[in-house]
């Protein structure tokens, strides 16, 4: 077609008067001929490949490579040829293409995930790349989705946009289904499977998805939400054994009535430190986030022990001594969590230099220590009001548990201090949870 029309332009046009519009006449004749044949073809039940090629021809190759070729574009710019197929027929073909391509991508992703999960079930150690656990799963999934979108974009950019949304939904559904239905199977394989998932969440994979599909601008967060869920499940699985080991150590605070909190905390920190090498093959940023999770757990469990109502101190001196212990313990926890990350073997400079960056946890224990130390109810109220602005999920129940330590407060003083939480301080709903993770009686 292209060669024939170019021959018309180069060889026949000079032989005919301009009013004959010989190029337009030939182009319209060819166009009608092809349109008739394609309309006939479109009536058949086409296979997936034929549907794709028909759309590719009608929507891309014919209008762009032929009619808009360098030798024909100027000659045909005033010729209204229209589309080879009616718009309604094109929409039906596009709907068929989107549906079949989405089904193919869904099947390929499920197959890739199932193959990877078989390795996890067999407890096969993951590959190592630059000293970190690595899996090709993230690359495979991204390539599968990208290829599906690229096929649609080959037809038209608009169809590529539609395909992007369809495939994002399919990928999100796959991830959510895996988290909700199959997480128990994955957890049963130990940490190996979750480490592999961490590669899906790693900065290169995440950046690739954000750049390719601009998901940060998508308010529905098709991918970020399920990926975040996966990360939470991953950290839970990775830390499960450590947290089990820490539980009896934290109980020792109340069992000994806080007789030797420094020694107890030293053993807790030593236990955590001894387990950190297990996570050395995670990506640097995940080690940082993992340490943030540990940081939160240490602070949370410490507060839980303080809130057990098993310690009642009648004198100011006793309360001040406990406050000093809490301050010392808080400093140890903060220093360990914020400085320890950069000492992990294999840390790449500049990627994870600070350890835990959960600075929002820093005032949690020192302020409770100050509330326990202070004797003037008015001063205590100021500390409580300030604390509630930092931690909006700090409730009257939590405050009661802390004030129960101060055995020299009268009931009216306790009630007056507690009522300070009824005052609207303008604090917003907490963006991070601390006290909502702590149940009190």
Tab-separated table of C-alpha atoms in Angstrom:
chain	number	residue	atom	x	y	z
A	1	UNK	CA	0.000	0.000	0.000
A	2	UNK	CA	2.726	2.378	1.014
A	3	UNK	CA	4.818	1.672	-2.055
A	4	UNK	CA	1.813	1.946	-4.392
A	5	UNK	CA	0.729	5.303	-2.967
A	6	UNK	CA	4.267	6.621	-3.065
A	7	UNK	CA	4.424	5.576	-6.720
A	8	UNK	CA	1.215	7.511	-7.337
A	9	UNK	CA	2.787	10.599	-5.779
A	10	UNK	CA	6.074	10.283	-7.661
A	11	UNK	CA	4.978	8.962	-11.068
A	12	UNK	CA	1.244	9.483	-11.666
A	13	UNK	CA	0.583	12.822	-10.023
A	14	UNK	CA	2.809	14.752	-12.487
A	15	UNK	CA	0.826	13.257	-15.410
A	16	UNK	CA	-2.640	14.397	-14.215
A	17	UNK	CA	-4.147	17.851	-13.811
A	18	UNK	CA	-4.354	19.027	-10.200
A	19	UNK	CA	-8.149	19.064	-10.246
A	20	UNK	CA	-8.127	15.300	-10.760
A	21	UNK	CA	-6.746	14.869	-7.176
A	22	UNK	CA	-5.192	11.644	-8.307
A	23	UNK	CA	-3.406	10.941	-4.984
A	24	UNK	CA	-6.618	11.405	-2.997
A	25	UNK	CA	-8.535	9.252	-5.469
A	26	UNK	CA	-6.108	6.350	-5.136
A	27	UNK	CA	-5.833	6.751	-1.348
A	28	UNK	CA	-9.614	6.704	-0.925
A	29	UNK	CA	-9.899	3.653	-3.161
A	30	UNK	CA	-7.259	1.735	-1.209
A	31	UNK	CA	-8.790	2.859	2.083
A	32	UNK	CA	-12.275	1.638	1.140
A	33	UNK	CA	-10.841	-1.659	-0.058
A	34	UNK	CA	-8.991	-2.285	3.203
A	35	UNK	CA	-11.870	-1.085	5.341
A	36	UNK	CA	-14.194	-3.594	3.686
A	37	UNK	CA	-11.770	-6.472	4.226
A	38	UNK	CA	-11.078	-5.516	7.879
A	39	UNK	CA	-14.785	-5.144	8.622
A	40	UNK	CA	-15.251	-8.691	7.332
A	41	UNK	CA	-12.338	-9.993	9.405
A	42	UNK	CA	-13.593	-8.290	12.570
A	43	UNK	CA	-16.827	-10.293	12.386
A	44	UNK	CA	-14.959	-13.509	13.141
A	45	UNK	CA	-14.098	-14.702	16.648
A	46	UNK	CA	-10.471	-13.636	16.609
A	47	UNK	CA	-7.746	-15.172	18.717
A	48	UNK	CA	-5.778	-12.944	21.099
A	49	UNK	CA	-2.894	-12.431	18.687
A	50	UNK	CA	-5.176	-11.564	15.756
A	51	UNK	CA	-7.114	-9.063	17.878
A	52	UNK	CA	-3.867	-7.379	18.884
A	53	UNK	CA	-2.493	-7.259	15.334
A	54	UNK	CA	-5.781	-5.954	13.912
A	55	UNK	CA	-5.853	-3.139	16.448
A	56	UNK	CA	-2.169	-2.434	15.902
A	57	UNK	CA	-2.766	-2.101	12.141
A	58	UNK	CA	-5.914	-0.003	12.396
A	59	UNK	CA	-4.831	2.289	15.220
A	60	UNK	CA	-1.082	2.630	14.702
A	61	UNK	CA	0.638	1.186	11.642
A	62	UNK	CA	-1.857	2.353	9.001
A	63	UNK	CA	-2.397	5.945	10.201
A	64	UNK	CA	1.191	6.542	11.381
A	65	UNK	CA	3.584	4.446	9.303
A	66	UNK	CA	1.664	4.636	6.025
A	67	UNK	CA	-0.595	7.665	5.807
A	68	UNK	CA	1.804	9.793	7.823
A	69	UNK	CA	5.010	8.572	6.169
A	70	UNK	CA	7.410	11.294	4.936
A	71	UNK	CA	6.383	11.004	1.251
A	72	UNK	CA	2.616	10.787	1.877
A	73	UNK	CA	1.880	12.971	4.916
A	74	UNK	CA	1.796	16.277	3.033
A	75	UNK	CA	-0.132	14.832	0.108
A	76	UNK	CA	-2.854	13.358	2.337
A	77	UNK	CA	-3.173	16.034	4.992
A	78	UNK	CA	-6.344	17.425	3.412
A	79	UNK	CA	-7.852	14.016	2.642
A	80	UNK	CA	-10.405	12.830	5.217
A	81	UNK	CA	-10.033	9.087	5.129
A	82	UNK	CA	-11.277	8.339	8.662
A	83	UNK	CA	-10.665	5.061	10.448
A	84	UNK	CA	-10.533	1.634	8.837
A	85	UNK	CA	-13.110	0.383	11.349
A	86	UNK	CA	-16.119	2.092	12.954
A	87	UNK	CA	-15.438	3.498	16.470
A	88	UNK	CA	-17.887	1.055	18.041
A	89	UNK	CA	-16.076	-1.906	16.480
A	90	UNK	CA	-12.722	-0.562	17.683
A	91	UNK	CA	-14.018	-0.168	21.240
A	92	UNK	CA	-15.237	-3.762	21.243
A	93	UNK	CA	-11.868	-5.014	20.012
A	94	UNK	CA	-10.035	-2.887	22.581
A	95	UNK	CA	-12.223	-4.243	25.384
A	96	UNK	CA	-11.501	-7.791	24.219
A	97	UNK	CA	-7.776	-7.036	24.064
A	98	UNK	CA	-7.696	-5.455	27.544
A	99	UNK	CA	-9.554	-8.386	29.060
A	100	UNK	CA	-7.434	-11.101	27.453
A	101	UNK	CA	-4.134	-9.303	28.113
A	102	UNK	CA	-5.055	-8.736	31.760
A	103	UNK	CA	-5.878	-12.437	32.089
A	104	UNK	CA	-2.531	-13.367	30.547
A	105	UNK	CA	-0.609	-11.040	32.843
A	106	UNK	CA	-2.505	-12.338	35.855
A	107	UNK	CA	-1.663	-15.930	34.935
A	108	UNK	CA	2.016	-15.142	34.321
A	109	UNK	CA	2.338	-13.287	37.632
A	110	UNK	CA	0.629	-16.101	39.539
A	111	UNK	CA	2.910	-18.632	37.869
A	112	UNK	CA	6.037	-16.624	38.755
A	113	UNK	CA	4.870	-16.266	42.348
A	114	UNK	CA	4.020	-19.939	42.646
A	115	UNK	CA	7.445	-20.963	41.329
A	116	UNK	CA	9.121	-18.695	43.866
A	117	UNK	CA	6.946	-19.987	46.699
A	118	UNK	CA	8.000	-23.533	45.877
A	119	UNK	CA	11.577	-22.513	46.616
A	120	UNK	CA	10.445	-21.032	49.926
A	121	UNK	CA	8.527	-24.197	50.820
A	122	UNK	CA	11.687	-26.215	50.175
A	123	UNK	CA	13.622	-23.744	52.383
A	124	UNK	CA	15.994	-23.010	49.508
A	125	UNK	CA	18.308	-20.158	50.451
A	126	UNK	CA	17.752	-17.022	48.372
A	127	UNK	CA	20.339	-15.763	45.924
A	128	UNK	CA	22.921	-13.241	47.094
A	129	UNK	CA	23.657	-10.051	45.196
A	130	UNK	CA	26.120	-7.488	46.553
A	131	UNK	CA	25.893	-9.148	49.937
A	132	UNK	CA	22.096	-8.941	50.137
A	133	UNK	CA	19.337	-11.484	49.698
A	134	UNK	CA	17.995	-11.211	46.177
A	135	UNK	CA	15.216	-12.664	44.085
A	136	UNK	CA	14.350	-12.298	40.443
A	137	UNK	CA	10.664	-12.302	41.397
A	138	UNK	CA	10.396	-8.511	41.619
A	139	UNK	CA	12.128	-8.119	38.258
A	140	UNK	CA	9.947	-10.805	36.673
A	141	UNK	CA	6.707	-9.253	37.942
A	142	UNK	CA	7.685	-5.753	36.829
A	143	UNK	CA	8.692	-7.028	33.392
A	144	UNK	CA	5.448	-8.983	32.987
A	145	UNK	CA	3.328	-5.944	33.817
A	146	UNK	CA	5.508	-3.577	31.778
A	147	UNK	CA	5.309	-5.783	28.708
A	148	UNK	CA	1.528	-5.911	28.951
A	149	UNK	CA	1.358	-2.142	29.157
A	150	UNK	CA	3.869	-1.723	26.320
A	151	UNK	CA	1.704	-3.853	24.019
A	152	UNK	CA	-1.253	-1.591	24.673
A	153	UNK	CA	0.847	1.539	24.167
A	154	UNK	CA	1.940	0.176	20.797
A	155	UNK	CA	-1.696	0.439	19.726
A	156	UNK	CA	-2.421	3.899	21.170
A	157	UNK	CA	-1.157	5.897	24.179
A	158	UNK	CA	-4.734	6.116	25.463
A	159	UNK	CA	-5.092	2.338	25.428
A	160	UNK	CA	-1.765	2.138	27.259
A	161	UNK	CA	-3.191	4.355	30.001
A	162	UNK	CA	-6.267	2.146	30.277
A	163	UNK	CA	-4.094	-0.944	30.398
A	164	UNK	CA	-1.954	0.582	33.144
A	165	UNK	CA	-4.968	0.939	35.415
A	166	UNK	CA	-6.210	-2.569	34.633
A	167	UNK	CA	-2.817	-4.137	35.345
A	168	UNK	CA	-2.285	-2.147	38.527
A	169	UNK	CA	-5.575	-3.499	39.828
A	170	UNK	CA	-4.550	-7.055	38.895
A	171	UNK	CA	-1.150	-6.703	40.560
A	172	UNK	CA	-2.665	-5.160	43.665
A	173	UNK	CA	-5.237	-7.949	43.860
A	174	UNK	CA	-2.509	-10.568	43.513
A	175	UNK	CA	-0.452	-9.039	46.319
A	176	UNK	CA	-3.447	-8.612	48.618
A	177	UNK	CA	-4.630	-12.144	47.948
A	178	UNK	CA	-1.194	-13.476	48.765
A	179	UNK	CA	-1.062	-11.523	52.022
A	180	UNK	CA	-4.590	-12.416	53.140
A	181	UNK	CA	-4.873	-16.019	51.996
A	182	UNK	CA	-1.369	-17.407	51.764
A	183	UNK	CA	0.667	-15.545	54.369
A	184	UNK	CA	0.491	-18.498	56.755
A	185	UNK	CA	2.065	-20.741	54.138
A	186	UNK	CA	4.765	-18.163	53.519
A	187	UNK	CA	5.458	-17.597	57.193
A	188	UNK	CA	5.795	-21.333	57.645
A	189	UNK	CA	8.745	-21.285	55.287
A	190	UNK	CA	10.684	-19.128	57.738
A	191	UNK	CA	12.290	-15.812	57.004
A	192	UNK	CA	13.527	-16.778	53.544
A	193	UNK	CA	10.286	-15.983	51.748
A	194	UNK	CA	9.862	-12.662	53.503
A	195	UNK	CA	13.415	-11.671	52.669
A	196	UNK	CA	12.580	-12.277	49.034
A	197	UNK	CA	9.485	-10.096	49.386
A	198	UNK	CA	11.728	-7.384	50.795
A	199	UNK	CA	13.463	-7.332	47.399
A	200	UNK	CA	10.088	-6.418	45.889
A	201	UNK	CA	9.974	-3.512	48.341
A	202	UNK	CA	13.601	-2.481	47.819
A	203	UNK	CA	14.321	1.062	46.602
A	204	UNK	CA	15.255	0.043	43.000
A	205	UNK	CA	12.061	-1.989	42.526
A	206	UNK	CA	9.863	0.585	44.210
A	207	UNK	CA	11.425	3.462	42.248
A	208	UNK	CA	10.942	1.557	39.001
A	209	UNK	CA	7.236	1.078	39.736
A	210	UNK	CA	6.778	4.695	40.814
A	211	UNK	CA	8.462	6.011	37.661
A	212	UNK	CA	6.750	3.598	35.316
A	213	UNK	CA	3.212	3.961	36.637
A	214	UNK	CA	3.388	7.175	38.684
A	215	UNK	CA	1.688	5.439	41.584
A	216	UNK	CA	2.620	8.206	44.003
A	217	UNK	CA	0.119	10.417	42.211
A	218	UNK	CA	-2.533	7.711	42.370
A	219	UNK	CA	-4.735	8.357	45.416
A	220	UNK	CA	-5.919	4.762	45.419
A	221	UNK	CA	-2.367	3.556	46.061
A	222	UNK	CA	-2.965	0.309	44.189
A	223	UNK	CA	0.512	-0.969	44.916
A	224	UNK	CA	1.898	0.949	47.882
A	225	UNK	CA	-0.762	-0.217	50.334
A	226	UNK	CA	-0.431	-3.961	49.668
A	227	UNK	CA	3.359	-3.642	49.491
A	228	UNK	CA	3.311	-1.949	52.885
A	229	UNK	CA	1.154	-4.790	54.200
A	230	UNK	CA	3.725	-7.239	52.896
A	231	UNK	CA	6.471	-5.338	54.675
A	232	UNK	CA	4.583	-5.485	57.973
A	233	UNK	CA	4.076	-9.238	57.553
A	234	UNK	CA	7.741	-9.597	56.641
A	235	UNK	CA	8.972	-7.762	59.711
A	236	UNK	CA	6.589	-9.739	61.921
A	237	UNK	CA	7.991	-12.985	60.552
A	238	UNK	CA	11.610	-11.863	60.804
A	239	UNK	CA	11.252	-10.574	64.360
A	240	UNK	CA	8.934	-13.260	65.715
A	241	UNK	CA	11.642	-15.405	67.292
A	242	UNK	CA	13.432	-12.394	68.792
A	243	UNK	CA	10.262	-11.001	70.364
A	244	UNK	CA	9.475	-14.382	71.905
A	245	UNK	CA	12.941	-14.392	73.521
A	246	UNK	CA	12.467	-10.848	74.844
A	247	UNK	CA	9.094	-11.450	76.498
A	248	UNK	CA	10.349	-13.224	79.664
A	249	UNK	CA	13.133	-10.662	80.018
A	250	UNK	CA	10.668	-7.770	80.077
A	251	UNK	CA	8.546	-9.648	82.611
A	252	UNK	CA	11.556	-9.598	84.911
A	253	UNK	CA	11.043	-5.854	85.475
A	254	UNK	CA	7.778	-6.462	87.311
A	255	UNK	CA	8.804	-9.809	88.786
A	256	UNK	CA	11.721	-8.114	90.567
A	257	UNK	CA	9.642	-4.985	91.303
A	258	UNK	CA	12.180	-2.917	89.359
A	259	UNK	CA	14.944	-3.898	91.786
A	260	UNK	CA	17.680	-4.054	89.138
A	261	UNK	CA	16.330	-2.479	85.914
A	262	UNK	CA	19.788	-1.682	84.511
A	263	UNK	CA	20.840	-5.320	84.601
A	264	UNK	CA	17.536	-6.455	83.097
A	265	UNK	CA	17.762	-3.938	80.268
A	266	UNK	CA	21.385	-4.853	79.659
A	267	UNK	CA	20.320	-8.451	79.069
A	268	UNK	CA	17.498	-7.298	76.765
A	269	UNK	CA	19.856	-5.154	74.685
A	270	UNK	CA	22.417	-7.961	74.592
A	271	UNK	CA	19.768	-10.358	73.278
A	272	UNK	CA	18.761	-7.930	70.521
A	273	UNK	CA	22.362	-7.204	69.612
A	274	UNK	CA	23.139	-10.892	69.374
A	275	UNK	CA	20.340	-11.391	66.861
A	276	UNK	CA	21.114	-8.445	64.575
A	277	UNK	CA	23.573	-10.394	62.381
A	278	UNK	CA	20.603	-12.514	61.239
A	279	UNK	CA	19.343	-9.462	59.346
A	280	UNK	CA	22.668	-8.379	57.840
A	281	UNK	CA	21.708	-9.567	54.350
A	282	UNK	CA	18.634	-7.347	54.119
A	283	UNK	CA	18.853	-4.175	52.090
A	284	UNK	CA	20.303	-1.349	54.153
A	285	UNK	CA	17.084	0.658	54.306
A	286	UNK	CA	15.134	-2.394	55.453
A	287	UNK	CA	17.618	-2.985	58.226
A	288	UNK	CA	16.991	0.600	59.301
A	289	UNK	CA	13.228	0.063	59.258
A	290	UNK	CA	13.653	-3.237	61.070
A	291	UNK	CA	15.608	-1.472	63.782
A	292	UNK	CA	12.824	1.118	64.004
A	293	UNK	CA	10.395	-1.756	64.615
A	294	UNK	CA	12.712	-3.070	67.350
A	295	UNK	CA	12.969	0.448	68.792
A	296	UNK	CA	9.181	0.711	68.966
A	297	UNK	CA	8.908	-2.727	70.546
A	298	UNK	CA	11.456	-1.927	73.279
A	299	UNK	CA	9.733	1.330	74.208
A	300	UNK	CA	6.270	-0.225	74.047
A	301	UNK	CA	7.171	-3.237	76.192
A	302	UNK	CA	8.920	-1.031	78.727
A	303	UNK	CA	5.776	1.109	79.086
A	304	UNK	CA	3.643	-2.039	79.384
A	305	UNK	CA	5.774	-3.143	82.344
A	306	UNK	CA	5.390	0.293	83.962
A	307	UNK	CA	1.630	0.071	83.499
A	308	UNK	CA	1.113	-3.240	85.280
A	309	UNK	CA	0.047	-1.537	88.580
A	310	UNK	CA	2.292	-3.886	90.547
A	311	UNK	CA	4.542	-1.143	91.861
A	312	UNK	CA	3.244	1.486	94.290
A	313	UNK	CA	5.802	3.930	95.686
A	314	UNK	CA	4.702	5.951	98.690
A	315	UNK	CA	7.566	8.411	99.025
A	316	UNK	CA	9.006	11.092	96.749
A	317	UNK	CA	12.485	9.605	97.162
A	318	UNK	CA	11.324	6.199	95.868
A	319	UNK	CA	9.583	7.807	92.902
A	320	UNK	CA	12.645	9.889	92.066
A	321	UNK	CA	14.851	6.812	92.205
A	322	UNK	CA	12.561	4.971	89.772
A	323	UNK	CA	12.518	8.049	87.528
A	324	UNK	CA	16.329	8.007	87.426
A	325	UNK	CA	16.258	4.328	86.453
A	326	UNK	CA	13.756	5.030	83.670
A	327	UNK	CA	15.819	7.955	82.347
A	328	UNK	CA	18.962	5.824	82.318
A	329	UNK	CA	17.144	2.969	80.585
A	330	UNK	CA	15.592	5.352	78.040
A	331	UNK	CA	19.048	6.700	77.185
A	332	UNK	CA	20.409	3.178	76.692
A	333	UNK	CA	17.508	2.191	74.416
A	334	UNK	CA	17.765	5.372	72.353
A	335	UNK	CA	21.544	5.171	71.972
A	336	UNK	CA	21.438	1.510	71.028
A	337	UNK	CA	18.700	1.887	68.423
A	338	UNK	CA	19.926	5.104	66.814
A	339	UNK	CA	23.646	4.343	66.726
A	340	UNK	CA	23.709	0.609	66.214
A	341	UNK	CA	22.453	0.585	62.606
A	342	UNK	CA	25.674	2.010	61.186
A	343	UNK	CA	27.715	-0.723	62.873
A	344	UNK	CA	26.014	-3.592	61.064
A	345	UNK	CA	28.355	-5.506	58.859
A	346	UNK	CA	27.832	-4.762	55.172
A	347	UNK	CA	26.146	-1.381	55.615
A	348	UNK	CA	26.778	0.814	52.598
A	349	UNK	CA	27.909	4.318	53.580
A	350	UNK	CA	25.196	6.927	53.252
A	351	UNK	CA	22.320	4.465	52.916
A	352	UNK	CA	21.638	3.527	56.522
A	353	UNK	CA	23.998	5.603	58.694
A	354	UNK	CA	21.701	6.384	61.626
A	355	UNK	CA	20.072	3.104	62.599
A	356	UNK	CA	16.546	3.774	63.813
A	357	UNK	CA	15.234	7.179	62.760
A	358	UNK	CA	12.148	6.915	64.992
A	359	UNK	CA	12.964	10.140	66.847
A	360	UNK	CA	9.262	10.480	67.697
A	361	UNK	CA	9.830	7.792	70.325
A	362	UNK	CA	12.562	9.738	72.140
A	363	UNK	CA	10.310	11.623	74.615
A	364	UNK	CA	8.132	8.623	75.417
A	365	UNK	CA	10.053	7.230	78.414
A	366	UNK	CA	11.801	10.403	79.717
A	367	UNK	CA	8.491	12.254	80.030
A	368	UNK	CA	6.904	9.357	81.904
A	369	UNK	CA	9.930	9.453	84.189
A	370	UNK	CA	9.331	13.158	84.758
A	371	UNK	CA	5.650	12.559	85.579
A	372	UNK	CA	6.733	9.968	88.158
A	373	UNK	CA	9.445	12.258	89.581
A	374	UNK	CA	7.358	15.411	89.996
A	375	UNK	CA	5.430	15.954	93.228
A	376	UNK	CA	3.486	19.123	92.450
A	377	UNK	CA	0.137	18.176	90.812
A	378	UNK	CA	0.158	21.383	88.736
A	379	UNK	CA	3.571	20.545	87.314
A	380	UNK	CA	2.415	17.005	86.588
A	381	UNK	CA	-0.582	18.409	84.691
A	382	UNK	CA	1.730	20.434	82.442
A	383	UNK	CA	3.801	17.355	81.629
A	384	UNK	CA	0.677	15.274	80.945
A	385	UNK	CA	-0.807	17.938	78.666
A	386	UNK	CA	2.444	18.186	76.711
A	387	UNK	CA	2.699	14.407	76.507
A	388	UNK	CA	-0.805	14.159	75.052
A	389	UNK	CA	0.159	16.517	72.224
A	390	UNK	CA	3.070	14.258	71.309
A	391	UNK	CA	1.114	11.032	71.700
A	392	UNK	CA	-2.593	11.660	70.994
A	393	UNK	CA	-3.378	7.997	71.686
A	394	UNK	CA	-2.298	8.450	75.323
A	395	UNK	CA	-5.567	7.849	77.176
A	396	UNK	CA	-6.878	8.253	80.703
A	397	UNK	CA	-6.434	4.529	81.168
A	398	UNK	CA	-2.739	4.809	80.342
A	399	UNK	CA	-2.377	7.832	82.624
A	400	UNK	CA	-4.144	6.021	85.481
A	401	UNK	CA	-1.678	3.143	85.190
A	402	UNK	CA	1.287	5.512	85.516
A	403	UNK	CA	-0.234	7.570	88.312
A	404	UNK	CA	-0.918	4.337	90.236
A	405	UNK	CA	2.857	4.190	90.836
A	406	UNK	CA	2.641	7.466	92.761
A	407	UNK	CA	1.155	6.174	95.991
A	408	UNK	CA	1.240	9.560	97.706
A	409	UNK	CA	-1.318	11.211	95.395
A	410	UNK	CA	-4.828	11.660	96.766
A	411	UNK	CA	-7.845	10.537	94.797
A	412	UNK	CA	-8.826	14.125	94.117
A	413	UNK	CA	-5.342	14.940	92.831
A	414	UNK	CA	-5.407	11.925	90.531
A	415	UNK	CA	-8.823	12.939	89.232
A	416	UNK	CA	-7.681	16.513	88.656
A	417	UNK	CA	-4.573	15.376	86.765
A	418	UNK	CA	-6.602	12.898	84.734
A	419	UNK	CA	-9.122	15.568	83.736
A	420	UNK	CA	-6.388	17.486	81.934
A	421	UNK	CA	-6.854	14.995	79.096
A	422	UNK	CA	-10.415	16.269	78.636
A	423	UNK	CA	-9.033	19.593	77.443
A	424	UNK	CA	-8.812	19.865	73.667
A	425	UNK	CA	-5.140	20.500	72.980
A	426	UNK	CA	-5.635	20.603	69.231
A	427	UNK	CA	-3.714	17.345	68.812
A	428	UNK	CA	-4.492	15.471	65.626
A	429	UNK	CA	-5.120	11.780	65.256
A	430	UNK	CA	-1.787	9.992	65.696
A	431	UNK	CA	0.038	9.267	62.470
A	432	UNK	CA	2.010	6.620	64.381
A	433	UNK	CA	0.754	4.243	67.024
A	434	UNK	CA	2.322	3.763	70.427
A	435	UNK	CA	-0.245	3.754	73.220
A	436	UNK	CA	-2.936	2.316	70.954
A	437	UNK	CA	-0.713	-0.782	70.941
A	438	UNK	CA	-0.769	-0.899	74.760
A	439	UNK	CA	-3.793	-2.358	76.514
A	440	UNK	CA	-4.470	-1.248	80.087
A	441	UNK	CA	-7.044	-2.445	82.558
